[in-house]
Coordinates of C-alpha atoms in Angstrom, one line a residue:
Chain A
X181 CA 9.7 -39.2 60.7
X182 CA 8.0 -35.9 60.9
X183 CA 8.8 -35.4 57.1
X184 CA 7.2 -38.6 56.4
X185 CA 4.4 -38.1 58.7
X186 CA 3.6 -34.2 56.9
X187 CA 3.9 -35.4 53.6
X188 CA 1.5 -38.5 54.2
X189 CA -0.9 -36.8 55.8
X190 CA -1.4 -34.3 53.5
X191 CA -1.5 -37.1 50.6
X192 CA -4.5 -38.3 52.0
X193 CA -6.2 -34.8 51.1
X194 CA -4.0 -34.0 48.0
X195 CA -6.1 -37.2 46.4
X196 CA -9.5 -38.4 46.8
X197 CA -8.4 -41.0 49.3
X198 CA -8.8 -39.1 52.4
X199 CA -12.0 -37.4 51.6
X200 CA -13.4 -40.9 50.4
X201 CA -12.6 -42.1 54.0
X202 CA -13.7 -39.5 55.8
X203 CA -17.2 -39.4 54.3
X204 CA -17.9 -43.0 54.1
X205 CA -16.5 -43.8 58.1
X206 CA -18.9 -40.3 59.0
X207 CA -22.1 -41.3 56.8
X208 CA -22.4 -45.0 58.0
X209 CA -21.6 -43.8 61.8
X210 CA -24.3 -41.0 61.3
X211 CA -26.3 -44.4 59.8
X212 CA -26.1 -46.0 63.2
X213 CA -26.3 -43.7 65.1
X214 CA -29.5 -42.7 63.8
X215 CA -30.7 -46.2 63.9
X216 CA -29.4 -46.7 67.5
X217 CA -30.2 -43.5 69.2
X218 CA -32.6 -41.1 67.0
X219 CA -34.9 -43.8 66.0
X220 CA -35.4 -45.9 69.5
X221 CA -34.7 -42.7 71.6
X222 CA -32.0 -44.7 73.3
X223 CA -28.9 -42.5 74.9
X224 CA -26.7 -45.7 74.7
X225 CA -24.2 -44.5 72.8
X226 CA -21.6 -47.3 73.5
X227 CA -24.0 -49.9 71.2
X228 CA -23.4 -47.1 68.1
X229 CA -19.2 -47.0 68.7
X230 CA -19.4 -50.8 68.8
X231 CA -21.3 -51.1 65.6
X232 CA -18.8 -48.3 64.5
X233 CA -15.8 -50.8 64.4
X234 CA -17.2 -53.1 61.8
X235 CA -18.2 -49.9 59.3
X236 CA -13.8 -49.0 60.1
X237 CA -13.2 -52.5 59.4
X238 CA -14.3 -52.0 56.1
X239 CA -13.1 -48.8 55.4
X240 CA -9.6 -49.1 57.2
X241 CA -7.7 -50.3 54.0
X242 CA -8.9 -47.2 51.9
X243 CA -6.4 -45.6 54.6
X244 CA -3.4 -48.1 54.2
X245 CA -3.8 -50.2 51.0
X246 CA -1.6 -47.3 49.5
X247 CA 0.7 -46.7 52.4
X248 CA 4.2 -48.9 50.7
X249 CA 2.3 -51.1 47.6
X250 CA 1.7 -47.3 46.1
X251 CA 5.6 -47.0 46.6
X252 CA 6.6 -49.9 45.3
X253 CA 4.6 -49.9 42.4
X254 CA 6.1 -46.7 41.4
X255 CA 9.8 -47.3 42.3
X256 CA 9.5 -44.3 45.0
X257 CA 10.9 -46.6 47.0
X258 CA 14.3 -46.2 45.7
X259 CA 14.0 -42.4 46.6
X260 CA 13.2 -43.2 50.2
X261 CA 15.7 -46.3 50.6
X262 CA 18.4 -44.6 49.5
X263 CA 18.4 -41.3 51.5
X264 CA 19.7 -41.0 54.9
X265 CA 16.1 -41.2 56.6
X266 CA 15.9 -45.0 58.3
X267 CA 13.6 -47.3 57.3
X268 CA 12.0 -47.3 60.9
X269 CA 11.3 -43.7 61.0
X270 CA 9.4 -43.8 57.5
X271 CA 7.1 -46.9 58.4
X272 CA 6.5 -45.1 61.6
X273 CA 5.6 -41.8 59.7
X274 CA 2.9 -43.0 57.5
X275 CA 1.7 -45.4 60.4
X276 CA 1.1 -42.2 62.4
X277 CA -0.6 -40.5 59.0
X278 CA -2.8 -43.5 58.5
X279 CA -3.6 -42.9 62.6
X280 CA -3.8 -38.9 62.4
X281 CA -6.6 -39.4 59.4
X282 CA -8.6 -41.9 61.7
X283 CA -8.2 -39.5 65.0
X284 CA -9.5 -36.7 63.4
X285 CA -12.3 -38.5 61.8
X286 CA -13.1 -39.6 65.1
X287 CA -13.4 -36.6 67.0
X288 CA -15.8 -35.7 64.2
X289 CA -18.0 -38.5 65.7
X290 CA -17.6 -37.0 69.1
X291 CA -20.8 -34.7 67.6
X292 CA -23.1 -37.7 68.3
X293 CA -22.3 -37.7 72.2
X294 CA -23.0 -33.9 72.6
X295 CA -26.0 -34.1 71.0
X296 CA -26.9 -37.0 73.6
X297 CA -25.7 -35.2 76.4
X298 CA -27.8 -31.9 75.4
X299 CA -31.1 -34.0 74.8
X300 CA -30.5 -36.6 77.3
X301 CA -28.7 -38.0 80.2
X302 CA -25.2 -39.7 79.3
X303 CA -22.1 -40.8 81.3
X304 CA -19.4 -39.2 80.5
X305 CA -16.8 -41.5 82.1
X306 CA -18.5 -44.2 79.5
X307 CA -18.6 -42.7 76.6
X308 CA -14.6 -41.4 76.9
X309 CA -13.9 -44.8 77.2
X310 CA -15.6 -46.4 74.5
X311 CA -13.6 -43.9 72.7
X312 CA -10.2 -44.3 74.3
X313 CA -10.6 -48.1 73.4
X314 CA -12.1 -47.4 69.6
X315 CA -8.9 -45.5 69.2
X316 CA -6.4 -48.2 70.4
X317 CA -8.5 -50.9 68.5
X318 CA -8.3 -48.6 64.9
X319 CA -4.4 -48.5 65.7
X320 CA -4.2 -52.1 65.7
X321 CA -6.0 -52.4 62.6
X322 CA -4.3 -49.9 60.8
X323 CA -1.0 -51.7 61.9
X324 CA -2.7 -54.9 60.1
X325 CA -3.1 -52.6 57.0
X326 CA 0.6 -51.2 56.7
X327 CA 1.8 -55.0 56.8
X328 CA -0.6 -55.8 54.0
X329 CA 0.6 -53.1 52.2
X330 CA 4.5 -54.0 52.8
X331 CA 4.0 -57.6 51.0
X332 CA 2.6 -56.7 48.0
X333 CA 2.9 -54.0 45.4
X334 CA -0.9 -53.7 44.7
X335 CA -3.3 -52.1 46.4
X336 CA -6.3 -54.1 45.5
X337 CA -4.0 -57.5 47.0
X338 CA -3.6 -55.5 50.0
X339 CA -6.9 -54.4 50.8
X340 CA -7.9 -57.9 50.6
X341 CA -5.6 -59.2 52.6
X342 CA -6.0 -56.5 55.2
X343 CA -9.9 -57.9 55.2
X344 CA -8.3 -61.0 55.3
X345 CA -6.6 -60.7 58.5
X346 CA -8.7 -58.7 60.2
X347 CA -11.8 -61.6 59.6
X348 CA -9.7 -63.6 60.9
X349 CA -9.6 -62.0 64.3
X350 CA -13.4 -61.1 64.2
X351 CA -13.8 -65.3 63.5
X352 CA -11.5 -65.8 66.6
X353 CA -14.3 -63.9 68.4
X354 CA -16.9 -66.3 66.8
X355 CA -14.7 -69.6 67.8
X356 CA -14.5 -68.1 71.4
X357 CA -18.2 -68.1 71.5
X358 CA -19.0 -71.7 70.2
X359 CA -16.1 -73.5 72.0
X360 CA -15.7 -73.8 76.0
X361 CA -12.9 -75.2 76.5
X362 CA -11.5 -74.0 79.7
X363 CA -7.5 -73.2 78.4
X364 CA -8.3 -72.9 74.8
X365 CA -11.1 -70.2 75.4
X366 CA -8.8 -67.7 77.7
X367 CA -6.3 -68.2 75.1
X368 CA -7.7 -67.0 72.4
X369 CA -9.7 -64.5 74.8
X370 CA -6.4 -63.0 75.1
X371 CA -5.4 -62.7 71.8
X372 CA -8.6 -61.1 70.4
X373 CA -8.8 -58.0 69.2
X374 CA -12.6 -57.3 69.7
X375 CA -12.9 -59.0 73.4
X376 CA -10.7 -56.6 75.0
X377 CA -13.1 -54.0 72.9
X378 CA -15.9 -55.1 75.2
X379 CA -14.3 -53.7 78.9
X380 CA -14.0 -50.5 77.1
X381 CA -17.8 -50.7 75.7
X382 CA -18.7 -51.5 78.9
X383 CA -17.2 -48.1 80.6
X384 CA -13.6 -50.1 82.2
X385 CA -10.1 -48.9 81.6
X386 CA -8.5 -51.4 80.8
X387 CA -4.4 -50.4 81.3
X388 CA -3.6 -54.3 79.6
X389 CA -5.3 -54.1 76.8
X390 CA -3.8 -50.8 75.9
X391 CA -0.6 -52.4 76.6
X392 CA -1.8 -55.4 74.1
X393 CA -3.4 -52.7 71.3
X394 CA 0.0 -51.2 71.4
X395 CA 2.8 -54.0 71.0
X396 CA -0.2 -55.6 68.9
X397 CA 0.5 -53.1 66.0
X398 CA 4.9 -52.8 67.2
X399 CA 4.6 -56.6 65.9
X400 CA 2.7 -55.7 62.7
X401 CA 5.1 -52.6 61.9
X402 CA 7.9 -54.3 62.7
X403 CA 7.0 -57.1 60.4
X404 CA 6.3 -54.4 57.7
X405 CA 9.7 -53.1 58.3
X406 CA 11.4 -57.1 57.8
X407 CA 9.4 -57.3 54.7
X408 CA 10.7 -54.3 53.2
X409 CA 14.1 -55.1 54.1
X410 CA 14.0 -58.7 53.2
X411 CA 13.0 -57.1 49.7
X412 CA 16.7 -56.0 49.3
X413 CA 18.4 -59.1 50.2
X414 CA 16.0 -61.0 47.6
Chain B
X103 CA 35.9 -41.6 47.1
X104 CA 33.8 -45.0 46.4
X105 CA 35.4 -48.5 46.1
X106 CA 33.7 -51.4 45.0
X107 CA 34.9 -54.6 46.8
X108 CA 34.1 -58.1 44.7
X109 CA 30.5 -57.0 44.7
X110 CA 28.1 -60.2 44.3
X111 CA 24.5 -60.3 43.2
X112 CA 22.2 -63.3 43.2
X113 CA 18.4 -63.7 42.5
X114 CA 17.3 -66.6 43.6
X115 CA 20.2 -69.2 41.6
X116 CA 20.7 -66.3 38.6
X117 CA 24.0 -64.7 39.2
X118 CA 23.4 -60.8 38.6
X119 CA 26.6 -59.2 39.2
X120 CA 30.0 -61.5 39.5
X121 CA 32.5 -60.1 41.7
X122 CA 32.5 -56.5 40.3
X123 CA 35.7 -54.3 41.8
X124 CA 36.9 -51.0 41.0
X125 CA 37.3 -47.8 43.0
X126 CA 37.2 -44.0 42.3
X127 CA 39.5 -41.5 43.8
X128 CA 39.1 -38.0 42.7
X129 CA 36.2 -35.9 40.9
X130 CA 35.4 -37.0 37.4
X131 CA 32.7 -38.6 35.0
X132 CA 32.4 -41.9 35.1
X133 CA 29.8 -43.8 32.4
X134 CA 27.9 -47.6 32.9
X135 CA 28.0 -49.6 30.1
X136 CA 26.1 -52.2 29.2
X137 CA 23.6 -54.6 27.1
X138 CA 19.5 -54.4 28.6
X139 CA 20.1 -56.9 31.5
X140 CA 23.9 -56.5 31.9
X141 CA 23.4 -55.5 35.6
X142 CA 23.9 -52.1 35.2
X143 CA 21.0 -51.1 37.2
X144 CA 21.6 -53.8 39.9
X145 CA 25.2 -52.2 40.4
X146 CA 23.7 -48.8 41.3
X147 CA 20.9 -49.7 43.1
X148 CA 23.8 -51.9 45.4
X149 CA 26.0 -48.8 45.1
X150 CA 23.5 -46.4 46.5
X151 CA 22.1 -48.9 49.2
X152 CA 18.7 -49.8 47.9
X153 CA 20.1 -53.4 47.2
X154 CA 21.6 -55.0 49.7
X155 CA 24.9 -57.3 47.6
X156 CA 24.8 -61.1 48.0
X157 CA 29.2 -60.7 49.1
X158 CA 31.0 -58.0 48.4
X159 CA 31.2 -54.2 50.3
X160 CA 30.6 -50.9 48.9
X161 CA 32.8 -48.5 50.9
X162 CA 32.5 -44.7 50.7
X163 CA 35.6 -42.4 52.0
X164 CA 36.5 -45.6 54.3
X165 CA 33.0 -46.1 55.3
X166 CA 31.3 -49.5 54.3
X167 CA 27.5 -49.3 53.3
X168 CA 26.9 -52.6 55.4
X169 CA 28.1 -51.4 58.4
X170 CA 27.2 -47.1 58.4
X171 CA 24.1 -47.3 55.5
X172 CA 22.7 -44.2 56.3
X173 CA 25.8 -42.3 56.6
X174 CA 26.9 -43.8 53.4
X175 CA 23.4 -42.8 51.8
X176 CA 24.0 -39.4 52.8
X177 CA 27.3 -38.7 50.5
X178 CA 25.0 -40.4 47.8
X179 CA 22.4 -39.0 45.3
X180 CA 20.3 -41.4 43.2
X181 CA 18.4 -41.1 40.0
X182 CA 16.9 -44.3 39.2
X183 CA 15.8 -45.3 35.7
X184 CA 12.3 -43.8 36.3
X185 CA 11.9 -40.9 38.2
X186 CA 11.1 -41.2 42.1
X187 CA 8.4 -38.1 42.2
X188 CA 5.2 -37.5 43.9
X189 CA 3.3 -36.1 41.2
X190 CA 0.0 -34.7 43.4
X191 CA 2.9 -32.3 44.3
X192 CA 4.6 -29.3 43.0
X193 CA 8.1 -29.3 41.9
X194 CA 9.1 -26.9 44.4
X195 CA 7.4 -29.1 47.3
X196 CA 8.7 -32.4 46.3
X197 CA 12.3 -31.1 46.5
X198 CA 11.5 -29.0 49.8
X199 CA 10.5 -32.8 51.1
X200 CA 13.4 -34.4 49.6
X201 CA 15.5 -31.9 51.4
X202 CA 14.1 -32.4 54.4
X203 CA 14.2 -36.5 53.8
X204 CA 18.3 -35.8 53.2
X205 CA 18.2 -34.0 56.3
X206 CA 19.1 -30.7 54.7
X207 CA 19.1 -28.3 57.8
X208 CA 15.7 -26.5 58.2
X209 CA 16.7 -23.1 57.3
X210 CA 18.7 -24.1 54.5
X211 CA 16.0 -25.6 52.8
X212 CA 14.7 -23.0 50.9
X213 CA 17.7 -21.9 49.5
X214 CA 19.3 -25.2 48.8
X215 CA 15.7 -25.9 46.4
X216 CA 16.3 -22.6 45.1
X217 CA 19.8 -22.8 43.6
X218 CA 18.8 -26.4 42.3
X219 CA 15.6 -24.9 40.5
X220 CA 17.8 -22.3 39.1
X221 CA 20.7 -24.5 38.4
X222 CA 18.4 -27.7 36.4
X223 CA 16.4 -24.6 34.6
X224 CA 12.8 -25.7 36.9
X225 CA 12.0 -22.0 37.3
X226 CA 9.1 -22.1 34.8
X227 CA 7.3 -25.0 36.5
X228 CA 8.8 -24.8 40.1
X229 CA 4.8 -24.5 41.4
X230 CA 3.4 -26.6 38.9
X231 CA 2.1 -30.2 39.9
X232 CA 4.7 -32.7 38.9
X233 CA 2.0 -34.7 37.5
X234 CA 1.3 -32.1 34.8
X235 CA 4.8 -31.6 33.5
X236 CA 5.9 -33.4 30.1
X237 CA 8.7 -36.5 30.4
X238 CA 11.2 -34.5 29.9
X239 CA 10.5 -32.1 32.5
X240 CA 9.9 -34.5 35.1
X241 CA 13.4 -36.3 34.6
X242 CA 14.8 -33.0 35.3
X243 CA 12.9 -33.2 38.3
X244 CA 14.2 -36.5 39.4
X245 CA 18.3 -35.1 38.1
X246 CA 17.2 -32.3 40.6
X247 CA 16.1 -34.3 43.2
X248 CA 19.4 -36.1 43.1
X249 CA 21.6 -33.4 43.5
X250 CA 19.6 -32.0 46.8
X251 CA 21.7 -31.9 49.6
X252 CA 25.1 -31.3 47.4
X253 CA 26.2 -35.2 47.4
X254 CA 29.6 -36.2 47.3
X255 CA 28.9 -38.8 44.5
X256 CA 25.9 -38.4 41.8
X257 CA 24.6 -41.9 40.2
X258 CA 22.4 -41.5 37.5
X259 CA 20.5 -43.8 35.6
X260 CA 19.6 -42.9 31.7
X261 CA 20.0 -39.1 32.6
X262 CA 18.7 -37.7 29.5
X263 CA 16.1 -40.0 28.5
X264 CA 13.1 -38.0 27.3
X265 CA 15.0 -34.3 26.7
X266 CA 15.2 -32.5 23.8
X267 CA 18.3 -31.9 22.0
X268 CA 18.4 -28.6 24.1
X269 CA 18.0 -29.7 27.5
X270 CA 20.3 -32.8 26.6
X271 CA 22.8 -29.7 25.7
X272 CA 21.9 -28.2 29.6
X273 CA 22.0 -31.2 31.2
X274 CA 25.3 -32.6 30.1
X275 CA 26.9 -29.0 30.5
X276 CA 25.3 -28.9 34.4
X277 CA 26.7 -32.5 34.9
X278 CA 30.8 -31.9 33.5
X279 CA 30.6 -28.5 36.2
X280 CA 29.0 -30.6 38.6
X281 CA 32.1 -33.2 38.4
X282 CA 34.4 -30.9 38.8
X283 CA 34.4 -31.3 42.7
X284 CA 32.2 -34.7 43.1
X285 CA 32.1 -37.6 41.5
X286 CA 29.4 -39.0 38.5
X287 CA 28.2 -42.1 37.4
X288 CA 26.0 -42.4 34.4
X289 CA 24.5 -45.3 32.8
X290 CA 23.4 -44.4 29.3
X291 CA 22.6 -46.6 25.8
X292 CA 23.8 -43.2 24.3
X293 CA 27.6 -44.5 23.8
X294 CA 28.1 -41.4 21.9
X295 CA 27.1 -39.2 25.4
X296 CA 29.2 -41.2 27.1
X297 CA 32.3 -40.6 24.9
X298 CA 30.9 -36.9 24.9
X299 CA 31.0 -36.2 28.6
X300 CA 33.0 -39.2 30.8
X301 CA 36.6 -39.4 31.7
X302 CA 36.4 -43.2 32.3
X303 CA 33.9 -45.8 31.1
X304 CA 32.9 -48.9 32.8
X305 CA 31.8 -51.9 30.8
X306 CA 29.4 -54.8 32.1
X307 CA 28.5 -57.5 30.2
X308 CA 26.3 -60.8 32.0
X309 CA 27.3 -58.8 35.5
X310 CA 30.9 -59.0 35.1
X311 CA 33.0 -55.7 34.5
X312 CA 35.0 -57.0 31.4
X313 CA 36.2 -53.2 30.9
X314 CA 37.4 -50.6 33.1
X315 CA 39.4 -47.8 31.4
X316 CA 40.4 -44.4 30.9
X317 CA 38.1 -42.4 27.5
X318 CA 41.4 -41.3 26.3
X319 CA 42.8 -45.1 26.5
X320 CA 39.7 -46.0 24.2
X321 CA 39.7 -44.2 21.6
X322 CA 42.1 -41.9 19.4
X323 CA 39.4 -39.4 18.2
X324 CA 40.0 -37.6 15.7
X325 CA 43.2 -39.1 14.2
X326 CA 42.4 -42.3 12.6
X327 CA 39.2 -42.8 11.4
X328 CA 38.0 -39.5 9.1
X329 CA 35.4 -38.6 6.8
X330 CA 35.9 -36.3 3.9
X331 CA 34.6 -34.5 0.3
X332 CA 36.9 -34.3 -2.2
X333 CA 35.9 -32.9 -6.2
X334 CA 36.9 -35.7 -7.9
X335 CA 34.7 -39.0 -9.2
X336 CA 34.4 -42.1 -7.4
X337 CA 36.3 -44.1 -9.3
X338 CA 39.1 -41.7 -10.4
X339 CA 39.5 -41.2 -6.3
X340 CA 39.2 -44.9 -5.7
X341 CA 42.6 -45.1 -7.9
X342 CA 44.5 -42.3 -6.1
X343 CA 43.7 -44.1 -2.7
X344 CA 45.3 -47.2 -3.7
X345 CA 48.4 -45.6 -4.9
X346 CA 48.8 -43.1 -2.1
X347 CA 46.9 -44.7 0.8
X348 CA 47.6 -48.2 0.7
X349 CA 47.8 -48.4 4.2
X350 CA 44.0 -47.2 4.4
X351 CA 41.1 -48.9 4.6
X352 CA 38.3 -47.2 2.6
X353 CA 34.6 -46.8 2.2
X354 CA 32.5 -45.1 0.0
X355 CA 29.6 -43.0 1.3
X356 CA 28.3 -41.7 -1.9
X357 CA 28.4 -38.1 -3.8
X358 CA 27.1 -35.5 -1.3
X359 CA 27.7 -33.3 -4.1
X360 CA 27.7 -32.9 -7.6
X361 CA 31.5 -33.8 -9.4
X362 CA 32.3 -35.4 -5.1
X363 CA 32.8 -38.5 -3.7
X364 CA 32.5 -38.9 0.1
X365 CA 34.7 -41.5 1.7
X366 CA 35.2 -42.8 5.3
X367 CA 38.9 -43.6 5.8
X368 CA 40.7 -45.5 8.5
X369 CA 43.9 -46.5 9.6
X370 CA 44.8 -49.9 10.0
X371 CA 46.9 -48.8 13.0
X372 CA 44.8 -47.8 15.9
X373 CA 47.1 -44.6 16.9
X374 CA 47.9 -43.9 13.3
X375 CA 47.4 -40.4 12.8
X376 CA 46.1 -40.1 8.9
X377 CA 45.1 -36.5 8.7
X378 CA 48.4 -35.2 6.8
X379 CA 48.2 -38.0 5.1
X380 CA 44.7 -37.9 3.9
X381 CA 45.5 -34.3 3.1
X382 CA 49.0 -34.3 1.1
X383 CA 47.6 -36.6 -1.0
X384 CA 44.6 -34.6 -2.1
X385 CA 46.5 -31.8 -2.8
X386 CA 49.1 -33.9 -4.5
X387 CA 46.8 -34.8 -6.8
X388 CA 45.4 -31.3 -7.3
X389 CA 41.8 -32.3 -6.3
X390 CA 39.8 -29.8 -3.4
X391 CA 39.2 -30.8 0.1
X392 CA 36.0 -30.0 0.5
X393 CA 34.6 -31.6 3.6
X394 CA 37.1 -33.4 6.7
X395 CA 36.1 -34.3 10.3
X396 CA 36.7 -37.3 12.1
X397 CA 34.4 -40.0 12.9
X398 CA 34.6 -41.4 16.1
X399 CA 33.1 -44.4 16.0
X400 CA 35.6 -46.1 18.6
X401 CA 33.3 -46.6 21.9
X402 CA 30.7 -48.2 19.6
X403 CA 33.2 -50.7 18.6
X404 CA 34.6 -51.5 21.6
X405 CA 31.6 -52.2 23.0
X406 CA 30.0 -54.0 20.3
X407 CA 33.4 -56.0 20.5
X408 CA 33.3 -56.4 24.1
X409 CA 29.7 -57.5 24.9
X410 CA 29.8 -60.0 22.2
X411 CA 32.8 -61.7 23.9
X412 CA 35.3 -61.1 20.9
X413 CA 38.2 -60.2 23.1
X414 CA 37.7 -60.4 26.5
X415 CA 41.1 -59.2 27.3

């Protein structure tokens, strides 16, 4: 895994891929937060990480569109299918790549914060956990990006079906809104990804919805990993 | 070493391979033949576990690829038909990686991607991106990358597509000392490499293995089927091989010289011997011999015979 994980990583920054992702994520965060805070003189920070997870919606399948359809494509995966490294390990290796390059651009946000705290009065506690729960939501989507890379061999299909899915879990968030039916509406309240956002947002720890961020993206990885085996029984 | 057990192969309702069996024992060269489609490629990609078989076991000094696949995958190295490189790295990078993939111990890396560099002639480009080396160079890159980690059994597909003469010359020669202690199986459309270098050949045709023999069981080179020269006009030599080698068949490949006649010769008999022959009769008849070297031709034959279902047996 830690060979996978190496070599991934320092794909992203080998090709353009990495420093496209980096900038774009940074210069539409810098966008909000300028709108946000800068402009209205506003030390609500919390408002800026929440617009934050639509501009890594869009940009989270520059990180995983190429993650296995790149392999495929290119027969490499014959080179890592047939060495003595399990299938598991590699998944889990570029998942943790894909996650390493969103981390690190995310501490680069963590700028933003100190320049609240040095101009204006900020909680801490808040802030840490709007970040705690931005991190455990991008793992979930990136999880959603390495399946939609496992079922298809091009990159363009899986972007769009990475948008694809992951609309579909921002419209869950919409139904929620419109509908009120008792049992239906804490269903689906426990399923979306973007509610259990909001205790974060709001400075909570949630404990359950780290537990749901993290078997959410087990599922997705594990399905990547039955695609890609079902691929050798076709 | 590696037996094949009535290996099976469907996609979706199209039968790819049809109860293919055979085993090797001991270190030698082993060549893949086949028509485009024959299910040569299907065979190794089952053989080195990237295809899982629809029946059938693959089994690798007693151990069976469905049961241990990774330790089965470790005694094997793999060069598919294109080569599986990363080409935003270097040479000596990609095969570190590969190394480390094959679970080469760390402190052996180095030296292991050393003596392969040395050994597949990648000195010169060892730091170079992969993605800037010519064809040729980077299916040396993908031979080296199969032989990291010193596998047991080497399956490679269209080896020396895109060398040049010389390098086809390297390759082969690194290949027959390689299968002196581990076992080799090439797939090649170059019959005449396979004749060159294998000790057994393997013919598919429609996924079934309709031949499995010894090289030396093939073909007789040398002995019945030559070429010569002689000084002596087509039609006056046409007359002496009547008389003298009745038992001949004959073919005239024009005057390569002024005053010659070039003629292809073979025996009716497949392990007739017709050199003396040839040559008693020549100097019977006070003509010059000035050109003789047998053509083997035997492989192409057999296969062309085989795949086009002429005699199956």
């Amino acid at each position: 895994m830690r060979t996978t994980f190496v070599r991934e990583f320092q794909e992203y920054f080998n090709t353009m891929l990495g420093y496209v992702f980096v900038s774009a994520f940074l210069f539409l965060a810098g966008v909000f937060f300028a709108v946000n805070n800068i402009n209205t003189l506003s030390a609500e920070f919390n408002t800026t990480l929440n617009d934050c997870i639509y501009v890594f919606l869009l940009t989270a399948p520059l990180l995983t569109m190429k993650l296995l359809a790149e392999e495929k494509k290119t027969k490499r995966d014959q080179l890592l299918m047939t060495t003595r490294t399990t299938l598991s390990s590699i998944i889990a290796g570029k998942f943790l790549a894909a996650l390493s390059v969103f981390a690190v651009t995310l501490c680069c946000t963590l700028i933003y914060p100190v320049i609240l705290f040095i101009y204006g009065s900020i909680s801490a506690t808040l802030i840490m956990n709007g970040y705690i729960g931005f991190f455990f939501l991008g793992m979930a989507f990136i999880s959603v990006g390495m399946f939609a890379s496992s079922i298809t061999e091009s990159q363009l299909t899986s972007a769009i079906c990475t948008y694809g899915i992951l609309l579909l879990f921002l419209c869950m968030d919409l139904i929620i809104s419109k509908i009120h039916v008792g049992i239906i509406t804490s269903f689906l309240q426990w399923f979306s990804l973007f509610e259990r956002f909001k205790s974060y947002q709001y400075g909570t720890f949630s404990i359950a919805s780290v537990v749901y961020y993290i078997s959410f993206s087990f599922v997705f990885l594990n399905l990547s990993i039955m695609v890609m085996k079902y691929r050798r029984l076709k | 070493m590696i037996e094949l057990q009535n290996v099976c192969k469907y996609y979706g309702n199209k039968l790819a391979l049809d109860n293919v069996s055979f085993s090797i024992d001991n270190a030698s060269i082993i060549g893949l033949l086949g028509k485009n489609g024959a299910g040569k490629s299907t065979l190794m990609n089952i053989m080195t576990g990237y295809l899982s078989a629809t029946a059938g076991d693959v089994v690798v000094d007693g151990v069976s690829i469905s049961n241990a696949p990774q330790e089965v995958k470790s005694k094997v190295g793999y060069l598919p038909e294109k080569p599986p490189v990363y080409d935003t790295m270097s040479v000596y990078e990609f095969l570190c990686y590969v190394a480390r993939l094959k679970g080469v111990p760390s402190r052996s890396v180095s030296l292991e991607v050393s003596n392969i560099i040395e050994q597949t002639a990648l000195g010169d480009v060892a730091r170079r991106l992969i993605r800037n080396l010519s064809k040729g160079y980077q299916q040396r890159v993908g031979i080296a990358q199969a032989m990291v980690g010193e596998p047991e059994i080497l399956i490679l597909d269209e080896p020396t597509v895109g060398l040049d003469p010389s390098q086809v010359v390297e390759i082969r020669s690194l290949l027959t000392e390689y299968a002196k202690d581990h076992v080799i199986i090439i797939s090649s459309h170059i019959l005449t490499e396979i004749s060159e270098i294998c000790d057994r050949i393997l013919i598919l045709n429609e996924g079934e293995l309709i031949k499995d023999c010894r090289m030396s069981d093939l073909s007789n080179p040398g002995k019945n089927h030559i070429f010569i020269r002689v000084d002596a006009e087509r039609t006056h030599f046409e007359d002496i091989i009547q008389k003298s080698l009745a038992n001949c068949r004959y073919d005239y490949k024009g005057a390569g010289e002024p005053g010659c006649s070039d003629w292809e010769l073979t025996a009716e008999s497949h392990e007739e011997d017709i050199r003396k022959k040839i040559f008693s009769t020549v100097m019977g008849n006070k003509l010059n011999l000035l050109q003789m070297f047998p053509v083997n031709t035997e492989i192409e034959d057999t296969f062309l015979d085989l795949t086009a279902g002429r005699h199956l047996n």
